[in-house]
Structure formats: structure tokens, C-alpha cells
Short mmCIF file of C-alpha atoms and ligand atoms in Angstrom, two decimals:
data_model
loop_
_atom_site.label_atom_id
_atom_site.label_comp_id
_atom_site.label_asym_id
_atom_site.label_seq_id
_atom_site.Cartn_x
_atom_site.Cartn_y
_atom_site.Cartn_z
CA UNK O 1 42.75 -26.66 -23.37
CA UNK O 2 41.37 -23.97 -25.61
CA UNK O 3 37.53 -23.84 -26.18
CA UNK O 4 38.00 -25.37 -29.55
CA UNK O 5 40.07 -28.04 -28.32
CA UNK O 6 37.28 -28.98 -26.39
CA UNK O 7 34.84 -29.08 -29.23
CA UNK O 8 37.32 -31.24 -31.29
CA UNK O 9 37.43 -33.59 -28.37
CA UNK O 10 33.63 -33.95 -28.13
CA UNK O 11 33.28 -34.27 -32.13
CA UNK O 12 35.81 -37.23 -31.73
CA UNK O 13 33.65 -39.20 -29.37
CA UNK O 14 31.58 -40.47 -32.32
CA UNK O 15 31.28 -44.39 -32.51
CA UNK O 16 31.12 -44.59 -36.30
CA UNK O 17 34.37 -45.67 -37.74
CA UNK O 18 33.82 -46.49 -41.45
CA UNK O 19 36.43 -48.34 -43.21
CA UNK O 20 36.00 -45.94 -46.31
CA UNK O 21 37.17 -43.19 -44.03
CA UNK O 22 41.03 -43.23 -44.67
CA UNK O 23 41.45 -39.95 -42.86
CA UNK O 24 38.88 -38.35 -40.67
CA UNK O 25 38.79 -35.26 -38.31
CA UNK O 26 42.16 -34.00 -37.40
CA UNK O 27 44.03 -33.31 -40.74
CA UNK O 28 43.67 -30.68 -43.28
CA UNK O 29 41.27 -32.68 -45.51
CA UNK O 30 39.35 -35.82 -45.05
CA UNK O 31 40.24 -38.69 -47.32
CA UNK O 32 37.53 -40.80 -48.45
CA UNK O 33 37.22 -43.92 -50.65
CA UNK O 34 34.09 -44.19 -52.87
CA UNK O 35 33.04 -47.69 -53.92
CA UNK O 36 33.57 -48.75 -57.62
CA UNK O 37 30.73 -47.98 -60.02
CA UNK O 38 28.95 -45.60 -57.67
CA UNK O 39 28.59 -41.77 -58.03
CA UNK O 40 28.90 -39.42 -55.08
CA UNK O 41 25.73 -37.50 -53.88
CA UNK O 42 26.55 -34.40 -52.19
CA UNK O 43 24.14 -31.93 -50.45
CA UNK O 44 24.43 -29.08 -48.08
CA UNK O 45 21.91 -27.50 -45.75
CA UNK O 46 22.31 -24.57 -43.37
CA UNK O 47 20.31 -23.96 -40.34
CA UNK O 48 20.34 -20.60 -38.75
CA UNK O 49 18.98 -19.86 -35.19
CA UNK O 50 15.91 -17.88 -35.28
CA UNK O 51 15.31 -18.58 -39.08
CA UNK O 52 15.45 -22.40 -39.40
CA UNK O 53 14.67 -23.34 -35.73
CA UNK O 54 13.46 -21.21 -32.76
CA UNK O 55 15.97 -19.84 -30.46
CA UNK O 56 14.40 -21.74 -27.68
CA UNK O 57 15.26 -25.13 -29.38
CA UNK O 58 17.23 -27.65 -27.38
CA UNK O 59 20.83 -28.20 -28.33
CA UNK O 60 20.07 -32.03 -28.87
CA UNK O 61 17.30 -31.29 -31.30
CA UNK O 62 19.28 -28.59 -33.23
CA UNK O 63 22.14 -31.43 -33.64
CA UNK O 64 19.39 -33.93 -34.56
CA UNK O 65 17.69 -31.78 -37.10
CA UNK O 66 20.78 -30.47 -38.59
CA UNK O 67 21.88 -34.01 -39.83
CA UNK O 68 18.21 -35.11 -40.45
CA UNK O 69 17.71 -32.33 -43.15
CA UNK O 70 20.68 -33.33 -44.82
CA UNK O 71 19.93 -37.08 -44.88
CA UNK O 72 16.59 -36.16 -46.29
CA UNK O 73 18.38 -34.66 -49.45
CA UNK O 74 20.32 -38.09 -49.80
CA UNK O 75 16.94 -39.91 -49.25
CA UNK O 76 15.41 -37.98 -52.09
CA UNK O 77 18.17 -38.89 -54.45
CA UNK O 78 17.88 -42.48 -53.49
CA UNK O 79 21.46 -42.33 -52.06
CA UNK O 80 23.17 -44.49 -49.36
CA UNK O 81 24.49 -42.03 -46.72
CA UNK O 82 28.22 -42.29 -45.89
CA UNK O 83 29.83 -39.23 -44.40
CA UNK O 84 29.06 -35.67 -43.48
CA UNK O 85 31.17 -32.44 -42.67
CA UNK O 86 30.03 -29.93 -40.14
CA UNK O 87 30.57 -26.08 -39.98
CA UNK O 88 29.57 -24.93 -36.67
CA UNK O 89 29.16 -21.26 -35.73
CA UNK O 90 28.29 -20.26 -32.38
CA UNK O 91 28.56 -17.29 -29.99
CA UNK O 92 30.46 -19.17 -27.11
CA UNK O 93 31.82 -22.50 -26.60
CA UNK O 94 29.38 -23.77 -24.05
CA UNK O 95 30.45 -27.15 -22.98
CA UNK O 96 27.12 -28.39 -21.92
CA UNK O 97 25.43 -26.97 -24.98
CA UNK O 98 28.12 -28.53 -27.30
CA UNK O 99 27.74 -31.77 -25.46
CA UNK O 100 23.88 -31.99 -26.22
CA UNK O 101 24.26 -30.80 -29.73
CA UNK O 102 26.96 -33.45 -30.37
CA UNK O 103 24.67 -36.00 -28.80
CA UNK O 104 21.83 -35.06 -31.13
CA UNK O 105 24.17 -35.38 -34.20
CA UNK O 106 25.58 -38.57 -33.32
CA UNK O 107 22.22 -40.18 -32.43
CA UNK O 108 21.07 -39.70 -36.02
CA UNK O 109 24.72 -40.30 -37.54
CA UNK O 110 24.86 -43.68 -35.65
CA UNK O 111 21.17 -44.79 -36.72
CA UNK O 112 22.15 -44.32 -40.35
CA UNK O 113 25.89 -45.37 -40.18
CA UNK O 114 27.25 -42.07 -41.36
CA UNK O 115 30.44 -40.63 -40.15
CA UNK O 116 31.45 -36.94 -39.29
CA UNK O 117 34.50 -36.68 -41.22
CA UNK O 118 35.61 -32.99 -40.88
CA UNK O 119 34.36 -29.40 -40.54
CA UNK O 120 35.09 -25.99 -39.39
CA UNK O 121 34.38 -24.12 -36.07
CA UNK O 122 33.91 -20.61 -35.75
CA UNK O 123 32.61 -17.82 -33.33
CA UNK O 124 29.32 -15.86 -34.22
CA UNK O 125 25.72 -16.11 -34.36
CA UNK O 126 24.49 -19.62 -33.91
CA UNK O 127 24.55 -21.40 -37.41
CA UNK O 128 25.08 -25.09 -38.51
CA UNK O 129 26.01 -26.02 -42.05
CA UNK O 130 26.33 -29.74 -42.89
CA UNK O 131 27.26 -31.16 -46.03
CA UNK O 132 26.25 -34.91 -46.53
CA UNK O 133 27.82 -37.43 -48.77
CA UNK O 134 26.25 -40.61 -50.19
CA UNK O 135 26.79 -43.36 -52.80
CA UNK O 136 24.17 -43.97 -55.65
CA UNK O 137 24.44 -45.96 -58.65
CA UNK O 138 21.53 -44.09 -60.41
CA UNK O 139 20.13 -41.10 -58.51
CA UNK O 140 16.22 -40.01 -58.60
CA UNK O 141 16.22 -36.60 -59.77
CA UNK O 142 13.52 -33.84 -59.83
CA UNK O 143 13.54 -33.86 -63.71
CA UNK O 144 12.04 -37.37 -64.76
CA UNK O 145 8.25 -36.86 -64.19
CA UNK O 146 6.12 -37.62 -67.08
CA UNK O 147 2.34 -36.81 -67.83
CA UNK O 148 0.02 -39.47 -66.56
CA UNK O 149 2.44 -40.33 -63.68
CA UNK O 150 0.95 -40.79 -60.30
CA UNK O 151 2.25 -38.43 -57.47
CA UNK O 152 2.89 -39.87 -53.98
CA UNK O 153 3.84 -38.54 -50.65
CA UNK O 154 5.14 -40.49 -47.68
CA UNK O 155 3.29 -40.31 -44.16
CA UNK O 156 1.51 -37.20 -43.30
CA UNK O 157 2.01 -33.55 -44.02
CA UNK O 158 1.47 -30.46 -41.65
CA UNK O 159 2.68 -31.85 -38.32
CA UNK O 160 5.85 -29.83 -37.99
CA UNK O 161 3.81 -26.76 -38.64
CA UNK O 162 1.92 -27.45 -35.35
CA UNK O 163 5.30 -28.25 -33.70
CA UNK O 164 6.41 -24.87 -34.40
CA UNK O 165 3.12 -23.48 -32.79
CA UNK O 166 4.11 -25.63 -29.74
CA UNK O 167 7.48 -24.01 -29.46
CA UNK O 168 5.55 -20.48 -29.53
CA UNK O 169 3.71 -21.43 -26.47
CA UNK O 170 0.50 -23.41 -27.83
CA UNK O 171 -0.08 -26.12 -25.33
CA UNK O 172 -2.69 -27.95 -27.41
CA UNK O 173 -0.12 -29.25 -29.80
CA UNK O 174 0.26 -33.12 -29.51
CA UNK O 175 3.74 -34.70 -28.77
CA UNK O 176 4.10 -36.41 -32.12
CA UNK O 177 3.72 -32.99 -33.96
CA UNK O 178 6.54 -31.64 -31.78
CA UNK O 179 8.65 -34.53 -32.25
CA UNK O 180 8.15 -34.14 -36.12
CA UNK O 181 9.18 -30.66 -35.98
CA UNK O 182 12.23 -31.17 -33.71
CA UNK O 183 13.35 -34.38 -34.81
CA UNK O 184 12.13 -35.41 -38.29
CA UNK O 185 12.88 -38.87 -39.75
CA UNK O 186 14.98 -38.62 -42.81
CA UNK O 187 13.18 -41.31 -45.35
CA UNK O 188 16.61 -42.86 -46.27
CA UNK O 189 15.28 -46.45 -46.46
CA UNK O 190 12.29 -45.38 -48.46
CA UNK O 191 14.53 -43.51 -50.89
CA UNK O 192 16.38 -46.64 -51.45
CA UNK O 193 13.40 -48.77 -52.01
CA UNK O 194 11.78 -46.51 -54.60
CA UNK O 195 14.88 -45.75 -56.43
CA UNK O 196 14.36 -48.10 -59.20
CA UNK O 197 10.51 -47.21 -59.44
CA UNK O 198 10.17 -43.45 -59.11
CA UNK O 199 10.58 -41.18 -62.25
CA UNK O 200 11.22 -38.13 -59.90
CA UNK O 201 11.64 -37.48 -56.17
CA UNK O 202 12.00 -34.57 -53.99
CA UNK O 203 12.08 -34.18 -50.16
CA UNK O 204 9.41 -31.91 -48.70
CA UNK O 205 11.25 -29.06 -46.99
CA UNK O 206 9.55 -25.93 -48.22
CA UNK O 207 5.93 -27.38 -48.39
CA UNK O 208 4.31 -29.78 -50.90
CA UNK O 209 2.98 -26.86 -53.13
CA UNK O 210 6.46 -25.45 -53.36
CA UNK O 211 8.33 -28.60 -53.73
CA UNK O 212 6.10 -30.29 -56.25
CA UNK O 213 6.50 -27.18 -58.35
CA UNK O 214 10.25 -27.84 -58.51
CA UNK O 215 9.48 -31.35 -59.98
CA UNK O 216 7.07 -29.59 -62.49
CA UNK O 217 9.56 -26.94 -63.50
CA UNK O 218 12.37 -29.34 -63.88
CA UNK O 219 10.22 -32.16 -65.52
CA UNK O 220 8.43 -29.60 -67.70
CA UNK O 221 5.01 -30.55 -66.73
CA UNK O 222 2.12 -29.76 -64.53
CA UNK O 223 0.49 -31.51 -61.47
CA UNK O 224 -3.00 -31.98 -60.61
CA UNK O 225 -3.34 -32.42 -56.67
CA UNK O 226 -6.59 -33.72 -55.00
CA UNK O 227 -6.77 -31.91 -51.71
CA UNK O 228 -9.20 -34.49 -49.99
CA UNK O 229 -6.08 -37.11 -50.65
CA UNK O 230 -3.62 -35.15 -48.71
CA UNK O 231 -2.69 -37.49 -45.76
CA UNK O 232 -3.12 -35.55 -42.44
CA UNK O 233 -2.17 -37.19 -39.07
CA UNK O 234 -4.78 -37.78 -36.33
CA UNK O 235 -2.98 -35.40 -34.06
CA UNK O 236 -3.29 -32.72 -36.84
CA UNK O 237 -6.98 -33.36 -37.39
CA UNK O 238 -7.68 -33.25 -33.74
CA UNK O 239 -6.03 -30.03 -33.36
CA UNK O 240 -8.51 -28.42 -35.40
CA UNK O 241 -11.99 -28.18 -33.94
CA UNK O 242 -13.65 -27.53 -37.55
CA UNK O 243 -11.81 -28.21 -40.81
CA UNK O 244 -8.09 -29.10 -40.68
CA UNK O 245 -5.91 -26.25 -42.19
CA UNK O 246 -4.97 -27.98 -45.44
CA UNK O 247 -3.23 -24.96 -46.73
CA UNK O 248 -0.78 -24.94 -43.89
CA UNK O 249 -0.27 -28.45 -44.27
CA UNK O 250 0.66 -27.89 -48.07
CA UNK O 251 2.70 -24.79 -47.49
CA UNK O 252 4.50 -24.70 -44.26
CA UNK O 253 7.25 -27.31 -45.10
CA UNK O 254 9.71 -28.94 -42.61
CA UNK O 255 7.95 -32.20 -43.29
CA UNK O 256 11.07 -34.13 -44.68
CA UNK O 257 8.50 -36.49 -46.35
CA UNK O 258 9.40 -37.62 -49.94
CA UNK O 259 7.02 -36.77 -52.73
CA UNK O 260 7.72 -38.85 -55.91
CA UNK O 261 6.25 -39.71 -59.11
CA UNK O 262 5.82 -43.30 -60.72
CA UNK O 263 4.43 -44.75 -63.91
CA UNK O 264 0.80 -46.06 -63.17
CA UNK O 265 2.02 -49.61 -63.93
CA UNK O 266 4.08 -49.47 -60.64
CA UNK O 267 1.06 -48.72 -58.23
CA UNK O 268 1.19 -52.27 -56.97
CA UNK O 269 5.06 -52.26 -56.40
CA UNK O 270 4.49 -48.93 -54.36
CA UNK O 271 1.75 -50.66 -52.28
CA UNK O 272 4.38 -53.58 -51.50
CA UNK O 273 7.09 -51.01 -50.44
CA UNK O 274 4.60 -49.20 -48.19
CA UNK O 275 3.64 -52.68 -46.52
CA UNK O 276 7.32 -53.78 -46.21
CA UNK O 277 8.53 -50.31 -44.85
CA UNK O 278 5.65 -49.74 -42.72
CA UNK O 279 5.38 -46.19 -44.28
CA UNK O 280 1.91 -44.86 -45.44
CA UNK O 281 2.35 -43.98 -49.19
CA UNK O 282 -0.46 -41.95 -50.49
CA UNK O 283 -1.36 -41.11 -54.02
CA UNK O 284 -2.30 -37.39 -54.10
CA UNK O 285 -2.63 -36.51 -57.69
CA UNK O 286 -1.17 -36.97 -61.28
CA UNK O 287 1.25 -35.34 -63.46
CA UNK O 288 -0.32 -33.25 -66.18
CA UNK O 289 0.56 -31.72 -69.64
CA UNK O 290 -0.73 -28.37 -68.27
CA UNK O 291 2.08 -26.06 -67.40
CA UNK O 292 0.69 -25.29 -63.97
CA UNK O 293 -0.19 -26.81 -60.65
CA UNK O 294 -3.86 -27.38 -60.09
CA UNK O 295 -5.56 -28.17 -56.81
CA UNK O 296 -9.01 -29.72 -56.71
CA UNK O 297 -11.36 -30.09 -53.85
CA UNK O 298 -13.45 -33.33 -53.13
CA UNK O 299 -16.14 -32.02 -55.83
CA UNK O 300 -13.50 -31.79 -58.25
CA UNK O 301 -13.66 -27.97 -58.42
CA UNK O 302 -10.48 -26.15 -58.93
CA UNK O 303 -9.36 -24.40 -55.63
CA UNK O 304 -7.03 -21.49 -55.64
CA UNK O 305 -4.31 -22.03 -53.23
CA UNK O 306 -2.18 -19.03 -52.12
CA UNK O 307 1.33 -19.32 -53.12
CA UNK O 308 4.66 -17.75 -54.29
CA UNK O 309 4.24 -16.89 -57.84
CA UNK O 310 4.81 -20.04 -59.62
CA UNK O 311 1.61 -20.31 -61.60
CA UNK O 312 3.48 -20.82 -64.81
CA UNK O 313 6.53 -22.81 -65.46
CA UNK O 314 7.18 -21.61 -68.97
CA UNK O 315 9.66 -18.71 -69.37
P1 ADP I 401 42.24 -25.78 -40.23
O1 ADP I 401 42.91 -24.65 -39.71
O2 ADP I 401 43.15 -26.53 -41.19
O3 ADP I 401 40.97 -25.41 -40.95
P2 ADP I 401 40.85 -26.46 -37.74
O4 ADP I 401 41.62 -26.34 -36.81
O5 ADP I 401 39.63 -25.62 -38.31
O6 ADP I 401 41.92 -26.80 -39.09
O7 ADP I 401 40.22 -27.92 -37.82
C1 ADP I 401 40.97 -28.94 -37.30
C2 ADP I 401 40.46 -30.41 -37.70
O8 ADP I 401 39.18 -30.55 -37.21
C3 ADP I 401 40.17 -30.56 -39.29
O9 ADP I 401 40.29 -32.08 -39.44
C4 ADP I 401 38.76 -30.09 -39.30
O10 ADP I 401 38.18 -30.79 -40.35
C5 ADP I 401 38.22 -30.69 -37.97
N1 ADP I 401 37.03 -29.94 -37.58
C6 ADP I 401 36.93 -28.45 -37.18
N2 ADP I 401 35.91 -28.07 -36.77
C7 ADP I 401 34.93 -29.11 -36.91
C8 ADP I 401 33.66 -29.51 -36.79
N3 ADP I 401 32.85 -28.52 -36.52
N4 ADP I 401 33.20 -30.74 -37.11
C9 ADP I 401 33.95 -31.69 -37.40
N5 ADP I 401 35.20 -31.43 -37.66
C10 ADP I 401 35.75 -30.21 -37.32
MG1 MG I 402 39.20 -24.57 -40.01
#
């Protein structure tokens, strides 16, 4: 058995066997059946060792997170996940490493009923690319926000930033932050629940400030964010002896929460979705007609947030 035969064998241990997979792993192409009246939502993310996850990360969490970040993109489109392909580049085919990696991949795949249908395997520095596919009737996009819309985020921001600190040796970081960094939960159900209501949506991978700017650019509007409304976890707040680092929570990223906009008239519906999903959904600001992002403190004073040159969206 070659080392790659071994990998294919492990990849074939998955329990997901969907009826819309006509041909899965093993042939030149996967042959897949899209349900009538649906569009295919496709997204791809690459994770490179030392860039997107620390070299010290466990094989299990690398596998888990690789799937999670891709399902998060489907969630932000309001798509139902179905399939994914996996390009795995690694320096050597270490059986134990691959076993743990595959366990992480399939843990999340099973949870969301998605099937691995093909991929590629190469030798080289550790890097994982996944392309995820889902079904959607009408997708949420970045481009539909309107002035006056309310801006929401799910759950809390910043925990993953502390999770990274833990992997760098900071032993004062609490367990839920470490889990948020290594094994983020893609907000798939939330994406489906808000699909009919949200005017725009994005998943927070690069930090709220950066990601809300994508909505602003593509919706040709601005955003007013109220910093005292940014939801921070109890662990995040406990980590700081004085003031929690709000800038870090807004700019580190890796949160994989959804940021979305709604018409004010749907506020009550969001409260219902929050109750039903058990997820905190917090209104953090409003879409404006200004062509920029503005952040305000609790005294309604404009605060200058250091960020990567995206003050103006025109031109
Ligand atoms: P080819 O030479 O046609 O590219 P491969 O030997 O690379 O074929 O792959 C054989 C089969 O195994 C294909 O069906 C491919 O989709 C699947 N495969 C290869 N690598 C992976 C992987 N990392 N994850 C899932 N399926 C894979
Ligand atoms: Mg190949």
C-alpha cells in the first residue's frame, strides 16, 4: 500500500452517504445532483500552516477548522451545505496525523450532513484547501444593505484572538476562547433562519471592521457602529484586568460569527430567531448614507479605530 492509498482509505471511512452523490471519491470527477429550483452555492478557503493556524495545532482541530471556515461561508449565503472537496498538501503521510485530521474533518461533516466527494493529495508544506457546496433558493449577499438598516452580529467577538494567545503560551486564557479559535461553530442554522429577513450578510473571518466594510463597499453605503454594544464574552472580559481590548475584538477576526443587516421592521423577528436558535443576536449599529465606517463610544463621540485604509469606499 502506498502512502496515498492509505490516505484514500482513511478518507473513505466517512459515514455520510448522501443520495445526491451519484459518484463520490474514487473516480476522475464527483457526479452530483442539485435539487430542482435551487442554485449551487460554492466557496473555497485555504488554510496554510503557520499562517492560518499555528504549527502546534492538533491534527484534529486543523481538520475541524478547515471544514468549519468553509461551512461558515455557506452559512453567510444562507445555503444548506451538501458536499465538499479537499486538497491536502502535507510534508509526509504520517498515518496518525492523517487519522486525527480526518476525524476532525468528519466530526463536523457528520454534524452538518455534508459529504466529502473528492479532492487531491500532494506532498509539500502543510496546507489544506476545501471547496464547499450548498443549495440555496435565494442567497444572502454582501450587496443588499440599505441606509437605516440595523446591523447585527451573532454571539460574541474576540474570543478567537485570545485562543491564539493560548497557543502562544498564555495560560490565563479560558477554555471557551481556545475552543472558539480551534473549533469554531459555523452558523449554518442561523444563516438559514435569517435568509428571508436579512438584506445582507457576511461571516466574520477578518474581523468585524474589515468585514462590515465589505458590506458597505458592495452595498454602497456606510455604517455606524456603537462600540459599547459590541458583544464580548464573559471570558474575554475576565481576561483583561482593566478595560477589555475592543480593538482586538473588532479586528483580529477568526470569529466565524455572522454579521447581517435587516430592515428595522424585522427587529421582532430577529428576537424570535435569537430565542429559537439559542444564539445571542446583538444590534451593534445602523447602515448610513455616509460613504464610511464610523465608530462611536458610549458618549456618542467618534472614535478613530486603526484599520487598513478603507476609510472611503467611493473610487
Ligand atoms: P487523479 O490522478 O485523477 O487526480 P487521484 O489519484 O489524485 O486521481 O485521486 C483519486 C481519487 O481520490 C479521486 O476521486 C479524488 O477525487 C480522490 N481524492 C484524492 N485526494 C483526495 C483528498 N485529499 N480528499 C478527498 N478525495 C481525494
Ligand atoms: Mg489528483
